CSV table of N, CA and C in Angstrom, one decimal:
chain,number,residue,atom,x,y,z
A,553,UNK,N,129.3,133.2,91.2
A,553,UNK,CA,130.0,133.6,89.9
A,553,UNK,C,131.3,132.7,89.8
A,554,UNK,N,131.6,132.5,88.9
A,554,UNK,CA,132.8,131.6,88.5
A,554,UNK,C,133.5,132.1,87.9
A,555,UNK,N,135.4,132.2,88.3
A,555,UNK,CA,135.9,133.1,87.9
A,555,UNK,C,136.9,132.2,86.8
A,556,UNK,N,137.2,133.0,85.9
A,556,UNK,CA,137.9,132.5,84.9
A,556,UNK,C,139.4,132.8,84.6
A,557,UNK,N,139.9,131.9,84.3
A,557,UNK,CA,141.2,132.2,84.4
A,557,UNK,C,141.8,131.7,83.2
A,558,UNK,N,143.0,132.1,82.4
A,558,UNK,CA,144.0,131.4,81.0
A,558,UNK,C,145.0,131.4,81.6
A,559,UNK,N,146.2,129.9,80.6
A,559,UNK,CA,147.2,129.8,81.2
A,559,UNK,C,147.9,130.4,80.2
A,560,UNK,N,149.0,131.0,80.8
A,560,UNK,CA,150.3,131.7,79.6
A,560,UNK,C,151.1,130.8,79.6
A,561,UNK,N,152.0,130.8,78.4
A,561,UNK,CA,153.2,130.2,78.2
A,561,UNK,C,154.2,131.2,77.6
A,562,UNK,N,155.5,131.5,78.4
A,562,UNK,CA,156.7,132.2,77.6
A,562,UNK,C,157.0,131.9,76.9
A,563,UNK,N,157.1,131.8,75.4
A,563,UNK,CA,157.8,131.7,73.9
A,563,UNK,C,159.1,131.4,74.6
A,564,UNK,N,159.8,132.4,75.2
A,564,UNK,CA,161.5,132.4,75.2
A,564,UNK,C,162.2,131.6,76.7
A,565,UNK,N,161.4,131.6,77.6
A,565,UNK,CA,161.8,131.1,78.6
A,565,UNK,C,160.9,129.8,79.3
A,566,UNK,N,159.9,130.0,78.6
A,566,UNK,CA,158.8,128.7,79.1
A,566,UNK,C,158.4,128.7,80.2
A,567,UNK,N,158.4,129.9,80.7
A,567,UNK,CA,157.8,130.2,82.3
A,567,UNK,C,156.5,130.0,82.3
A,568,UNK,N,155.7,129.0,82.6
A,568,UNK,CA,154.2,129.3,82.7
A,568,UNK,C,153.2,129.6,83.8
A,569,UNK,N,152.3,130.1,83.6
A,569,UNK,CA,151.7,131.2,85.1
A,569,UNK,C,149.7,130.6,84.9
A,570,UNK,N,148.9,131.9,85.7
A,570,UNK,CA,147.8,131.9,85.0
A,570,UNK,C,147.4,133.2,85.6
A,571,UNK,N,146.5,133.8,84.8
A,571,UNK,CA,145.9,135.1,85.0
A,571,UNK,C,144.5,135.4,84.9
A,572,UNK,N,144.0,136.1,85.0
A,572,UNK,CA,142.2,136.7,84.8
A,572,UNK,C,142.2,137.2,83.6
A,573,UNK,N,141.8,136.8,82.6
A,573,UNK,CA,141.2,137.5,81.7
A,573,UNK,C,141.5,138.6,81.7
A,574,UNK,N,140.6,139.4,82.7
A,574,UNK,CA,140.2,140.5,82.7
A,574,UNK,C,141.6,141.8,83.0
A,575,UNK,N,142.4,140.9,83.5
A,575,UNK,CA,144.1,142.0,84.3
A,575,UNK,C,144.6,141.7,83.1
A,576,UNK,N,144.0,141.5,81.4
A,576,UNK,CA,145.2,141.4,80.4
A,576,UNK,C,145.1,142.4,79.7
A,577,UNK,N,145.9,142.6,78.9
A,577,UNK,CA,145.8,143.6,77.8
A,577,UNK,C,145.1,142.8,76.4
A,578,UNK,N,144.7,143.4,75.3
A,578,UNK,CA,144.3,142.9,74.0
A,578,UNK,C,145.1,142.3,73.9
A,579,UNK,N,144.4,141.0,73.2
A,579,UNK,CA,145.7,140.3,72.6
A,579,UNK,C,146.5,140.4,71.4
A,580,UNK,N,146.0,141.9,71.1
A,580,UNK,CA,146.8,141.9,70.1
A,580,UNK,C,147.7,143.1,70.3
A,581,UNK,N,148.0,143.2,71.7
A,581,UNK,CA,148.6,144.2,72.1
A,581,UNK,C,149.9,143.5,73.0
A,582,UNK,N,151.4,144.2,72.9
A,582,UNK,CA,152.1,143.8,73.3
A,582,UNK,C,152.4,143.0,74.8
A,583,UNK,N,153.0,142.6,74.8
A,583,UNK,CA,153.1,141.8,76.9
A,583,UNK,C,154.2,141.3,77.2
A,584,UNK,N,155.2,141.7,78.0
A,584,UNK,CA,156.1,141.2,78.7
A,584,UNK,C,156.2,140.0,79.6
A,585,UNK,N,157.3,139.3,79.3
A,585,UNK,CA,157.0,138.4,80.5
A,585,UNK,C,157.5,139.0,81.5
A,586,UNK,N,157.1,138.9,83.0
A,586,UNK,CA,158.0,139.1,83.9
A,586,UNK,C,159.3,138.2,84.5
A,587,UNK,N,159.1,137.5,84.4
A,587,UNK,CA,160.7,136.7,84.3
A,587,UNK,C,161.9,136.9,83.6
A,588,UNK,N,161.5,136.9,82.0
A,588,UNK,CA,162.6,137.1,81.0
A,588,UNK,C,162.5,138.6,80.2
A,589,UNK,N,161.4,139.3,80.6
A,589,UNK,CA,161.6,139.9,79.9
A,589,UNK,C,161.4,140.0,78.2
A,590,UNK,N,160.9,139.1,78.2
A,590,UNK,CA,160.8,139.2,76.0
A,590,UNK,C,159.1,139.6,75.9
A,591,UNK,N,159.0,140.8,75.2
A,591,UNK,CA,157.6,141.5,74.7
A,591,UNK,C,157.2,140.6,73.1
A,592,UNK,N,156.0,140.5,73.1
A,592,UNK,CA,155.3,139.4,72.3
A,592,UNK,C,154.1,140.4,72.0
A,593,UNK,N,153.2,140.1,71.2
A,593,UNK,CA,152.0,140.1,71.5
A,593,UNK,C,151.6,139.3,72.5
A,594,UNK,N,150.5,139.3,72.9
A,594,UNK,CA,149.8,139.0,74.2
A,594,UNK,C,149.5,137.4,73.6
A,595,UNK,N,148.8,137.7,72.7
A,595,UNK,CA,148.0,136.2,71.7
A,595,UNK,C,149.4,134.7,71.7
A,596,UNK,N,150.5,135.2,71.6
A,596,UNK,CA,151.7,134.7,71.4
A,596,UNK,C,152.2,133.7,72.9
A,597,UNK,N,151.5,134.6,73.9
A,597,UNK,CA,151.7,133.5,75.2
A,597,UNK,C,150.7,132.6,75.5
A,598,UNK,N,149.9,132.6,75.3
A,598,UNK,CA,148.5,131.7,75.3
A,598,UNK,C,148.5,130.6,75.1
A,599,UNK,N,148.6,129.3,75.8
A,599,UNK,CA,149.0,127.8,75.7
A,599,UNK,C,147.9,127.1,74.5
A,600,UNK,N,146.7,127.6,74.9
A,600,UNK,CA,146.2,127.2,74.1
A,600,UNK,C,145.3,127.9,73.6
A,601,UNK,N,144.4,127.4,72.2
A,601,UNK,CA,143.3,128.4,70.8
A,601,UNK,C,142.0,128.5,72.5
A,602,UNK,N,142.0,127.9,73.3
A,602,UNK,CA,140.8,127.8,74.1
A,602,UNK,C,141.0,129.2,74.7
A,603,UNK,N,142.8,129.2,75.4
A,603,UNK,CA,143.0,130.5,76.3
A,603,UNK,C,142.7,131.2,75.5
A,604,UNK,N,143.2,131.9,74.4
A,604,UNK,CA,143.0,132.6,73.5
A,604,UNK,C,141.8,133.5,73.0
A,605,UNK,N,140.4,132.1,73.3
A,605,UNK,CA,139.0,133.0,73.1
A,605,UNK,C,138.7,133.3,73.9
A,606,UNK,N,139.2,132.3,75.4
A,606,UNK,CA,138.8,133.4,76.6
A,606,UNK,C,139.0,134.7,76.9
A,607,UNK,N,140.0,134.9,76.3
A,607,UNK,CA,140.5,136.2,76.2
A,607,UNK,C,140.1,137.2,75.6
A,608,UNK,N,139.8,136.4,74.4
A,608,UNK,CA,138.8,137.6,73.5
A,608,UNK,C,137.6,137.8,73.7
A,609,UNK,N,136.8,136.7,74.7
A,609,UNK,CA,135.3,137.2,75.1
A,609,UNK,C,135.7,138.1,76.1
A,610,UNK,N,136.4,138.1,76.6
A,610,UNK,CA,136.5,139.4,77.8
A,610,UNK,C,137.3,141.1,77.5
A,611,UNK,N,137.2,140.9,76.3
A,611,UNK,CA,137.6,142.4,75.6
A,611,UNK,C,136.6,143.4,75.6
């Protein structure tokens, strides 16, 4: 099995990371960074439209 991962990007601090799909919340549901602290929607950190569907196939 091949695991899938998206990369985030912080709007406010530009901290970028990467996560599972699956440990996110909806993207259309709020998300903190842990670094700075600024809440976004989730869809909002998403580097890219690619991360973004990955994310939605796993809803």
């Amino acid at each position: 099995m091949v695991e899938a991962f998206v990369r985030l990007l912080c709007p406010e601090c530009t901290k970028d990371w990467q996560a599972e799909p699956t440990s996110l919340p909806d993207h259309r549901q709020n998300f903190t960074c842990s670094s700075c602290g600024a809440t976004r929607r989730l869809a909002e950190f998403m580097r890219t439209e690619r991360d973004l569907s990955t994310v939605k196939q796993f809803e």
